């Protein structure tokens, strides 16, 4: 194919690179980010470069009429420069030459999944996925990509917990596990220059806080009033810069969340005062292997305290560490809270301590940790004590487990102090998370 000049200048070149190097990409972005123009041009490029005969591509919106209004004019505009391109208005179909002899790009609506059945696709864009039923992807489009190893890009803005949030969290988990097929991208308005700063501030002042968090900060939990840790608090902690030398004198604490289920990860966290280091997530380790890794890190780092989730399979890890002479503390989430009048158990207490710590602490730029932190809900029992959503219930609701946040929370299991030159000690005393 001859060289073509494209009437499009990418605003986000790194996004295009990700789209071109992964089979499944979930792109979460704020309003007015430019998602549709970006993916339409990605779709056109892939259709032109397709080397398979009778290339087949699709743009799918929640409703056919909506998809036509949003994408059809862009598709015609950006394909107009291609010699030999033909347009079928009634079928919302564009045919263009390609390396394989020709490709078709069609516009569909998820409201009529039967129109997609029986087709094959080399690539599909799914726009505003939050408004689609899960079966559209799982039962119709995903099988249609199998024959020719097709790709899919999911784009949209959060609208609570639904297919889009499930795909995003799945993509984050698989990306974290170094799965080469999946990638997750998230662009809140604070991370782009798509809108002038004064306009963003104006929107923030005009809209309800939960709407702004959802539409512009890409917070999947914005519509929930019972989320323990708001997205804004976690975001501030992620972007906070600490003064060098301001935390080296603070005790080093190690928290270990042990995987309970096959697809969960065992996560090790080191926190020194207000600074949380990059976490270490491991899958498919036996209790003996995990204990050996913890012991190795303990001897190397010499933390002032080691808190290990001793529930279920974690009990075996705790027992083995004790056999190895590691002064591990069996962290029982259901144990009595240090302040039982405020918290129903120790897990609720340490999560609230972590929330308060985020006001001054800093966390690594990890999207999985960010999502974990801003996931759990809370309530109060009849005595007025705070009750945190159970890990098992959260996993059933979200189809994932907040392992990384639980690992960081374990570093707040009990106050930890250290004396210069003396042995570390753990003190079960006044609960003051900001002093740890």
Short mmCIF file of C-alpha atoms in Angstrom, two decimals:
data_model
loop_
_atom_site.label_atom_id
_atom_site.label_comp_id
_atom_site.label_asym_id
_atom_site.label_seq_id
_atom_site.Cartn_x
_atom_site.Cartn_y
_atom_site.Cartn_z
CA UNK A 1 0.00 0.00 0.00
CA UNK A 2 1.23 3.50 -0.85
CA UNK A 3 2.16 5.86 1.95
CA UNK A 4 -0.80 7.94 3.15
CA UNK A 5 -0.87 11.26 5.01
CA UNK A 6 -3.29 11.01 7.91
CA UNK A 7 -5.26 14.15 8.93
CA UNK A 8 -4.79 13.30 12.59
CA UNK A 9 -2.14 14.28 15.11
CA UNK A 10 -2.16 12.03 18.17
CA UNK A 11 -2.63 13.91 21.42
CA UNK A 12 -1.58 10.84 23.40
CA UNK A 13 1.09 8.89 21.44
CA UNK A 14 1.77 6.59 24.40
CA UNK A 15 -1.86 5.46 24.38
CA UNK A 16 -1.61 4.46 20.72
CA UNK A 17 1.54 2.47 21.49
CA UNK A 18 -0.31 0.57 24.19
CA UNK A 19 -3.25 -0.10 21.87
CA UNK A 20 -0.90 -1.46 19.23
CA UNK A 21 1.05 -3.75 21.56
CA UNK A 22 -1.78 -5.37 23.54
CA UNK A 23 -4.73 -7.44 22.43
CA UNK A 24 -7.21 -6.17 25.01
CA UNK A 25 -6.99 -2.63 26.38
CA UNK A 26 -9.37 -0.96 28.82
CA UNK A 27 -9.14 2.83 28.54
CA UNK A 28 -10.83 4.85 31.28
CA UNK A 29 -10.80 8.58 30.64
CA UNK A 30 -12.51 11.76 31.78
CA UNK A 31 -15.09 13.62 29.74
CA UNK A 32 -13.69 15.60 26.78
CA UNK A 33 -10.52 13.52 26.78
CA UNK A 34 -10.91 12.81 23.08
CA UNK A 35 -11.55 9.08 23.35
CA UNK A 36 -13.70 8.69 20.25
CA UNK A 37 -11.34 10.49 17.86
CA UNK A 38 -8.42 8.50 19.28
CA UNK A 39 -10.02 5.07 18.84
CA UNK A 40 -11.52 5.88 15.42
CA UNK A 41 -8.05 6.63 14.11
CA UNK A 42 -6.68 3.51 15.75
CA UNK A 43 -9.46 1.52 14.09
CA UNK A 44 -8.69 3.01 10.66
CA UNK A 45 -4.97 2.33 10.98
CA UNK A 46 -5.48 -1.29 11.96
CA UNK A 47 -8.00 -1.81 9.15
CA UNK A 48 -5.53 -0.37 6.60
CA UNK A 49 -2.67 -2.52 7.87
CA UNK A 50 -4.74 -5.70 8.15
CA UNK A 51 -3.03 -8.40 6.08
CA UNK A 52 -5.87 -10.90 6.34
CA UNK A 53 -8.41 -11.28 3.53
CA UNK A 54 -11.78 -9.58 4.05
CA UNK A 55 -10.72 -7.65 7.15
CA UNK A 56 -13.65 -7.03 9.49
CA UNK A 57 -13.74 -4.29 12.13
CA UNK A 58 -16.44 -2.68 14.24
CA UNK A 59 -17.27 0.27 16.43
CA UNK A 60 -19.94 -0.65 18.98
CA UNK A 61 -21.82 1.91 21.06
CA UNK A 62 -24.57 1.33 23.64
CA UNK A 63 -27.28 2.26 21.08
CA UNK A 64 -27.03 2.20 17.30
CA UNK A 65 -28.41 5.72 16.94
CA UNK A 66 -26.06 6.94 19.64
CA UNK A 67 -23.11 5.23 17.95
CA UNK A 68 -24.08 6.86 14.66
CA UNK A 69 -24.21 10.33 16.21
CA UNK A 70 -20.96 9.89 18.14
CA UNK A 71 -18.72 8.00 15.71
CA UNK A 72 -20.10 7.82 12.16
CA UNK A 73 -19.16 11.37 11.10
CA UNK A 74 -15.68 10.97 12.59
CA UNK A 75 -15.24 7.69 10.75
CA UNK A 76 -16.20 9.28 7.43
CA UNK A 77 -14.09 12.38 8.06
CA UNK A 78 -10.87 10.58 8.95
CA UNK A 79 -11.25 7.97 6.20
CA UNK A 80 -11.95 10.52 3.43
CA UNK A 81 -8.22 10.75 2.55
CA UNK A 82 -8.02 7.02 1.69
CA UNK A 83 -8.11 6.32 -2.08
CA UNK A 84 -10.76 3.76 -3.03
CA UNK A 85 -12.78 4.17 0.15
CA UNK A 86 -16.54 3.61 -0.21
CA UNK A 87 -19.37 4.55 2.15
CA UNK A 88 -22.66 2.77 2.74
CA UNK A 89 -24.88 5.13 4.73
CA UNK A 90 -27.75 2.72 5.27
CA UNK A 91 -25.52 0.01 6.75
CA UNK A 92 -23.13 2.46 8.47
CA UNK A 93 -20.27 0.68 6.75
CA UNK A 94 -17.02 1.94 5.25
CA UNK A 95 -14.87 -0.20 2.97
CA UNK A 96 -11.21 0.66 2.51
CA UNK A 97 -8.24 -1.01 0.79
CA UNK A 98 -5.83 -2.87 3.03
CA UNK A 99 -2.69 -4.99 2.96
CA UNK A 100 -4.96 -8.02 2.76
CA UNK A 101 -7.04 -6.72 -0.13
CA UNK A 102 -9.74 -4.77 1.69
CA UNK A 103 -11.34 -4.16 5.09
CA UNK A 104 -14.80 -3.20 6.28
CA UNK A 105 -15.54 -1.04 9.31
CA UNK A 106 -19.12 -1.09 10.57
CA UNK A 107 -20.96 0.79 13.29
CA UNK A 108 -23.23 -1.22 15.59
CA UNK A 109 -25.33 -0.74 18.69
CA UNK A 110 -25.13 -3.04 21.71
CA UNK A 111 -28.91 -2.68 22.00
CA UNK A 112 -29.21 -5.09 19.06
CA UNK A 113 -26.71 -7.88 19.77
CA UNK A 114 -28.39 -10.14 17.22
CA UNK A 115 -26.93 -7.92 14.47
CA UNK A 116 -23.47 -8.97 15.69
CA UNK A 117 -24.10 -12.71 15.96
CA UNK A 118 -22.52 -14.96 13.41
CA UNK A 119 -19.90 -12.37 12.39
CA UNK A 120 -16.14 -12.46 12.82
CA UNK A 121 -13.99 -9.48 13.73
CA UNK A 122 -10.32 -8.61 13.50
CA UNK A 123 -10.78 -5.69 15.87
CA UNK A 124 -13.58 -4.05 17.84
CA UNK A 125 -13.99 -0.78 19.71
CA UNK A 126 -16.56 -0.87 22.52
CA UNK A 127 -17.52 2.67 23.57
CA UNK A 128 -19.28 3.60 26.84
CA UNK A 129 -19.02 0.00 28.01
CA UNK A 130 -20.67 0.88 31.33
CA UNK A 131 -24.01 1.07 29.49
CA UNK A 132 -23.69 -2.39 27.90
CA UNK A 133 -24.96 -5.71 29.19
CA UNK A 134 -22.16 -8.17 30.04
CA UNK A 135 -23.51 -10.78 27.62
CA UNK A 136 -22.83 -8.47 24.65
CA UNK A 137 -19.11 -8.90 25.31
CA UNK A 138 -19.06 -12.36 26.82
CA UNK A 139 -21.52 -14.17 24.54
CA UNK A 140 -21.35 -12.23 21.27
CA UNK A 141 -18.24 -10.12 20.64
CA UNK A 142 -15.59 -12.17 22.47
CA UNK A 143 -16.40 -15.36 20.50
CA UNK A 144 -16.40 -13.31 17.27
CA UNK A 145 -12.73 -12.40 17.91
CA UNK A 146 -11.57 -15.98 18.36
CA UNK A 147 -11.36 -17.18 14.75
CA UNK A 148 -8.78 -14.59 13.66
CA UNK A 149 -7.25 -13.70 17.02
CA UNK A 150 -8.92 -10.31 16.98
CA UNK A 151 -8.38 -7.47 19.43
CA UNK A 152 -10.70 -5.24 21.46
CA UNK A 153 -10.48 -1.78 23.02
CA UNK A 154 -12.94 -0.84 25.77
CA UNK A 155 -13.39 2.88 26.37
CA UNK A 156 -15.58 5.01 28.56
CA UNK A 157 -16.10 7.02 31.73
CA UNK A 158 -17.03 5.31 35.03
CA UNK A 159 -20.69 4.84 35.93
CA UNK A 160 -20.47 2.75 39.08
CA UNK A 161 -19.88 -0.99 39.23
CA UNK A 162 -20.76 -2.79 35.99
CA UNK A 163 -19.16 -4.50 32.98
CA UNK A 164 -16.75 -1.60 32.46
CA UNK A 165 -15.46 -1.57 36.03
CA UNK A 166 -15.14 -5.38 36.00
CA UNK A 167 -13.11 -5.27 32.79
CA UNK A 168 -10.91 -2.47 34.11
CA UNK A 169 -10.10 -4.28 37.35
CA UNK A 170 -9.52 -7.51 35.44
CA UNK A 171 -7.15 -5.73 33.07
CA UNK A 172 -5.25 -4.20 36.00
CA UNK A 173 -4.84 -7.55 37.69
CA UNK A 174 -3.66 -9.28 34.51
CA UNK A 175 -1.35 -6.41 33.63
CA UNK A 176 0.13 -6.59 37.12
CA UNK A 177 0.64 -10.33 36.60
CA UNK A 178 2.51 -9.45 33.37
CA UNK A 179 -0.08 -10.93 31.05
CA UNK A 180 1.05 -9.68 27.61
CA UNK A 181 -2.49 -9.49 26.20
CA UNK A 182 -4.11 -7.11 28.67
CA UNK A 183 -3.51 -3.46 29.60
CA UNK A 184 -5.40 -0.95 31.73
CA UNK A 185 -5.15 2.81 31.24
CA UNK A 186 -6.77 5.52 33.34
CA UNK A 187 -6.71 9.26 32.68
CA UNK A 188 -8.41 11.51 35.24
CA UNK A 189 -8.54 15.19 34.31
CA UNK A 190 -5.68 15.86 36.74
CA UNK A 191 -3.38 13.79 34.50
CA UNK A 192 -4.08 15.46 31.14
CA UNK A 193 -4.09 18.87 29.51
CA UNK A 194 -7.28 18.22 27.58
CA UNK A 195 -9.11 21.01 29.42
CA UNK A 196 -7.76 24.35 30.71
CA UNK A 197 -7.15 24.38 34.45
CA UNK A 198 -9.60 27.24 34.97
CA UNK A 199 -12.33 25.30 33.16
CA UNK A 200 -11.70 22.23 35.31
CA UNK A 201 -11.99 24.35 38.46
CA UNK A 202 -15.20 25.90 37.14
CA UNK A 203 -16.68 22.46 36.49
CA UNK A 204 -15.61 21.29 39.93
CA UNK A 205 -17.43 24.22 41.56
CA UNK A 206 -20.57 23.81 39.45
CA UNK A 207 -21.08 20.05 39.78
CA UNK A 208 -21.92 17.86 42.74
CA UNK A 209 -18.79 16.31 44.20
CA UNK A 210 -19.75 12.73 43.35
CA UNK A 211 -20.53 13.69 39.72
CA UNK A 212 -17.19 15.45 39.33
CA UNK A 213 -15.35 12.51 40.87
CA UNK A 214 -17.07 10.10 38.50
CA UNK A 215 -16.96 12.10 35.27
CA UNK A 216 -13.61 13.85 35.65
CA UNK A 217 -11.58 11.94 38.26
CA UNK A 218 -12.58 8.53 36.86
CA UNK A 219 -13.77 7.25 40.22
CA UNK A 220 -15.82 4.06 39.81
CA UNK A 221 -17.04 4.37 43.39
CA UNK A 222 -18.13 8.02 43.20
CA UNK A 223 -21.82 7.13 43.27
CA UNK A 224 -21.37 5.18 46.52
CA UNK A 225 -21.68 7.23 49.69
CA UNK A 226 -20.39 4.39 51.89
CA UNK A 227 -16.87 4.01 50.44
CA UNK A 228 -14.36 4.22 53.29
CA UNK A 229 -11.50 5.84 51.33
CA UNK A 230 -12.46 8.40 48.66
CA UNK A 231 -10.53 8.52 45.40
CA UNK A 232 -9.37 12.07 46.03
CA UNK A 233 -7.61 11.10 49.26
CA UNK A 234 -5.76 8.22 47.60
CA UNK A 235 -4.86 10.38 44.60
CA UNK A 236 -3.35 13.05 46.85
CA UNK A 237 -1.26 10.42 48.61
CA UNK A 238 -0.05 9.08 45.29
CA UNK A 239 1.14 12.51 44.15
CA UNK A 240 2.54 13.70 47.48
CA UNK A 241 6.28 14.38 47.49
CA UNK A 242 8.11 13.95 50.78
CA UNK A 243 11.10 15.96 51.92
CA UNK A 244 14.24 13.80 51.66
CA UNK A 245 15.33 12.61 55.09
CA UNK A 246 11.95 13.31 56.68
CA UNK A 247 11.05 9.69 57.44
CA UNK A 248 14.31 7.69 57.70
CA UNK A 249 14.18 7.78 61.51
CA UNK A 250 10.72 6.19 61.58
CA UNK A 251 10.24 2.44 62.22
CA UNK A 252 10.17 0.09 59.23
CA UNK A 253 7.06 -2.11 59.25
CA UNK A 254 6.38 -5.17 57.10
CA UNK A 255 2.82 -6.27 56.29
CA UNK A 256 2.01 -9.52 54.48
CA UNK A 257 -1.41 -10.38 53.08
CA UNK A 258 -1.47 -14.11 52.30
CA UNK A 259 -3.41 -15.29 49.24
CA UNK A 260 -6.49 -17.30 50.21
CA UNK A 261 -7.80 -18.20 46.75
CA UNK A 262 -6.26 -19.41 43.51
CA UNK A 263 -6.36 -16.11 41.63
CA UNK A 264 -5.44 -13.93 44.61
CA UNK A 265 -1.94 -12.61 45.20
CA UNK A 266 0.19 -12.69 48.32
CA UNK A 267 1.42 -9.14 48.81
CA UNK A 268 4.34 -7.86 50.88
CA UNK A 269 4.43 -4.19 51.89
CA UNK A 270 7.19 -2.22 53.58
CA UNK A 271 6.17 1.09 55.15
CA UNK A 272 8.53 3.44 56.93
CA UNK A 273 6.43 6.04 58.68
CA UNK A 274 4.76 8.21 56.05
CA UNK A 275 6.43 6.40 53.14
CA UNK A 276 5.05 3.23 51.53
CA UNK A 277 7.46 1.42 49.22
CA UNK A 278 6.51 -0.31 45.98
CA UNK A 279 4.74 -3.53 46.91
CA UNK A 280 5.77 -7.06 46.02
CA UNK A 281 2.90 -9.24 44.71
CA UNK A 282 3.38 -12.99 44.22
CA UNK A 283 1.06 -15.71 42.96
CA UNK A 284 1.01 -19.48 43.12
CA UNK A 285 3.48 -19.81 46.02
CA UNK A 286 3.14 -22.54 48.61
CA UNK A 287 3.05 -21.53 52.28
CA UNK A 288 6.63 -22.76 52.67
CA UNK A 289 7.83 -20.79 49.65
CA UNK A 290 6.11 -17.62 50.86
CA UNK A 291 7.50 -18.05 54.37
CA UNK A 292 10.98 -18.47 52.91
CA UNK A 293 10.61 -15.26 50.89
CA UNK A 294 9.40 -13.34 53.95
CA UNK A 295 12.28 -14.67 56.05
CA UNK A 296 14.78 -13.67 53.38
CA UNK A 297 13.40 -10.13 53.25
CA UNK A 298 13.29 -9.89 57.04
CA UNK A 299 16.97 -10.76 57.36
CA UNK A 300 17.87 -8.34 54.59
CA UNK A 301 15.72 -5.37 55.66
CA UNK A 302 15.48 -5.94 59.45
CA UNK A 303 12.03 -4.35 59.91
CA UNK A 304 10.90 -3.28 63.38
CA UNK A 305 7.77 -5.42 63.11
CA UNK A 306 6.34 -8.09 60.79
CA UNK A 307 2.55 -8.45 60.64
CA UNK A 308 1.31 -11.49 58.70
CA UNK A 309 -2.33 -12.27 57.93
CA UNK A 310 -2.69 -15.47 59.93
CA UNK A 311 -6.21 -16.37 58.82
CA UNK A 312 -6.74 -19.63 56.89
CA UNK A 313 -3.66 -20.64 54.92
CA UNK A 314 -1.82 -17.73 56.50
CA UNK A 315 -1.61 -19.75 59.72
CA UNK A 316 0.86 -22.09 58.04
CA UNK A 317 3.01 -19.15 56.98
CA UNK A 318 3.03 -17.76 60.53
CA UNK A 319 3.94 -21.15 62.01
CA UNK A 320 6.80 -21.66 59.57
CA UNK A 321 8.19 -18.17 60.22
CA UNK A 322 8.21 -18.85 63.95
CA UNK A 323 10.10 -22.10 63.30
CA UNK A 324 12.65 -20.03 61.35
CA UNK A 325 13.08 -17.71 64.32
CA UNK A 326 11.38 -14.72 62.71
CA UNK A 327 9.56 -12.56 65.33
CA UNK A 328 6.34 -12.53 63.32
CA UNK A 329 3.05 -11.20 64.71
CA UNK A 330 -0.05 -13.20 63.80
CA UNK A 331 -2.39 -10.48 62.56
CA UNK A 332 -5.96 -11.65 63.09
CA UNK A 333 -8.39 -9.34 61.29
CA UNK A 334 -11.26 -10.49 63.50
CA UNK A 335 -9.40 -9.78 66.73
CA UNK A 336 -10.75 -7.32 69.26
CA UNK A 337 -10.11 -3.72 68.27
CA UNK A 338 -7.83 -1.57 70.38
CA UNK A 339 -10.81 0.78 70.63
CA UNK A 340 -13.82 -1.59 70.58
CA UNK A 341 -16.24 1.26 71.17
CA UNK A 342 -15.30 2.66 67.74
CA UNK A 343 -14.54 -0.42 65.62
CA UNK A 344 -16.15 -3.85 65.43
CA UNK A 345 -12.78 -5.57 64.99
CA UNK A 346 -9.09 -4.99 64.33
CA UNK A 347 -9.48 -5.03 60.55
CA UNK A 348 -11.91 -2.10 60.58
CA UNK A 349 -9.58 -0.26 62.96
CA UNK A 350 -6.46 -0.68 60.85
CA UNK A 351 -8.28 0.33 57.64
CA UNK A 352 -9.45 3.54 59.29
CA UNK A 353 -5.89 4.10 60.54
CA UNK A 354 -4.68 3.64 56.96
CA UNK A 355 -7.28 6.11 55.72
CA UNK A 356 -6.12 8.71 58.24
CA UNK A 357 -2.48 8.01 57.35
CA UNK A 358 -3.19 8.77 53.68
CA UNK A 359 -3.73 12.42 54.65
CA UNK A 360 0.02 12.79 55.18
CA UNK A 361 1.54 9.60 53.76
CA UNK A 362 2.57 8.69 50.23
CA UNK A 363 1.92 5.56 48.16
CA UNK A 364 3.57 4.27 44.98
CA UNK A 365 2.00 5.02 41.57
CA UNK A 366 0.23 1.68 41.35
CA UNK A 367 -3.26 1.64 39.76
CA UNK A 368 -4.09 -1.71 41.39
CA UNK A 369 -3.33 -0.35 44.85
CA UNK A 370 -5.34 2.79 44.06
CA UNK A 371 -8.34 0.70 43.05
CA UNK A 372 -7.99 -1.55 46.10
CA UNK A 373 -7.87 1.39 48.49
CA UNK A 374 -11.00 3.01 47.11
CA UNK A 375 -13.13 -0.11 46.95
CA UNK A 376 -14.37 -1.20 50.38
CA UNK A 377 -17.61 0.02 51.91
CA UNK A 378 -18.44 0.52 55.56
CA UNK A 379 -21.44 0.66 57.89
CA UNK A 380 -22.18 0.84 61.62
CA UNK A 381 -23.60 -1.80 63.93
CA UNK A 382 -26.29 -1.23 66.55
CA UNK A 383 -23.65 -0.12 69.06
CA UNK A 384 -22.26 2.53 66.72
CA UNK A 385 -19.02 0.65 65.95
CA UNK A 386 -17.69 0.87 62.40
CA UNK A 387 -18.01 -2.33 60.35
CA UNK A 388 -15.82 -2.79 57.26
CA UNK A 389 -17.01 -4.82 54.27
CA UNK A 390 -15.63 -8.36 54.46
CA UNK A 391 -12.91 -9.32 52.02
CA UNK A 392 -14.98 -12.24 50.75
CA UNK A 393 -18.00 -10.00 50.14
CA UNK A 394 -15.85 -7.45 48.33
CA UNK A 395 -14.45 -10.15 46.08
CA UNK A 396 -17.92 -11.43 45.24
CA UNK A 397 -19.11 -7.89 44.46
CA UNK A 398 -16.06 -6.76 42.50
CA UNK A 399 -14.78 -10.08 41.14
CA UNK A 400 -11.38 -9.37 42.66
CA UNK A 401 -9.75 -9.21 46.06
CA UNK A 402 -8.19 -5.98 47.50
CA UNK A 403 -4.95 -7.76 48.37
CA UNK A 404 -2.64 -4.75 48.04
CA UNK A 405 -4.69 -2.46 50.23
CA UNK A 406 -5.05 -5.22 52.84
CA UNK A 407 -1.27 -5.66 52.85
CA UNK A 408 -0.71 -1.94 53.48
CA UNK A 409 -3.46 -1.95 56.13
CA UNK A 410 -1.64 -4.73 58.00
CA UNK A 411 1.22 -2.30 58.71
CA UNK A 412 -1.29 -0.50 60.97
CA UNK A 413 -2.26 -3.61 62.92
CA UNK A 414 -0.67 -2.22 66.09
CA UNK A 415 1.52 0.77 66.97
CA UNK A 416 5.22 0.14 66.37
CA UNK A 417 8.10 1.97 67.98
CA UNK A 418 11.86 1.51 67.80
CA UNK A 419 14.70 2.61 70.09
CA UNK A 420 17.96 3.59 68.44
CA UNK A 421 20.47 0.82 69.00
CA UNK A 422 17.98 -1.41 70.81
CA UNK A 423 15.78 -4.30 69.75
CA UNK A 424 12.51 -3.46 67.98
CA UNK A 425 9.36 -3.55 70.03
CA UNK A 426 5.64 -3.47 69.31
CA UNK A 427 3.41 -1.60 71.72
CA UNK A 428 -0.32 -2.23 72.05
CA UNK A 429 -1.19 1.22 73.33
CA UNK A 430 -3.00 4.44 72.37
CA UNK A 431 -4.09 4.12 68.76
CA UNK A 432 -2.47 7.04 66.91
CA UNK A 433 -1.80 6.07 63.28
CA UNK A 434 -0.20 9.40 62.36
CA UNK A 435 2.51 8.79 64.95
CA UNK A 436 3.59 5.44 63.55
#
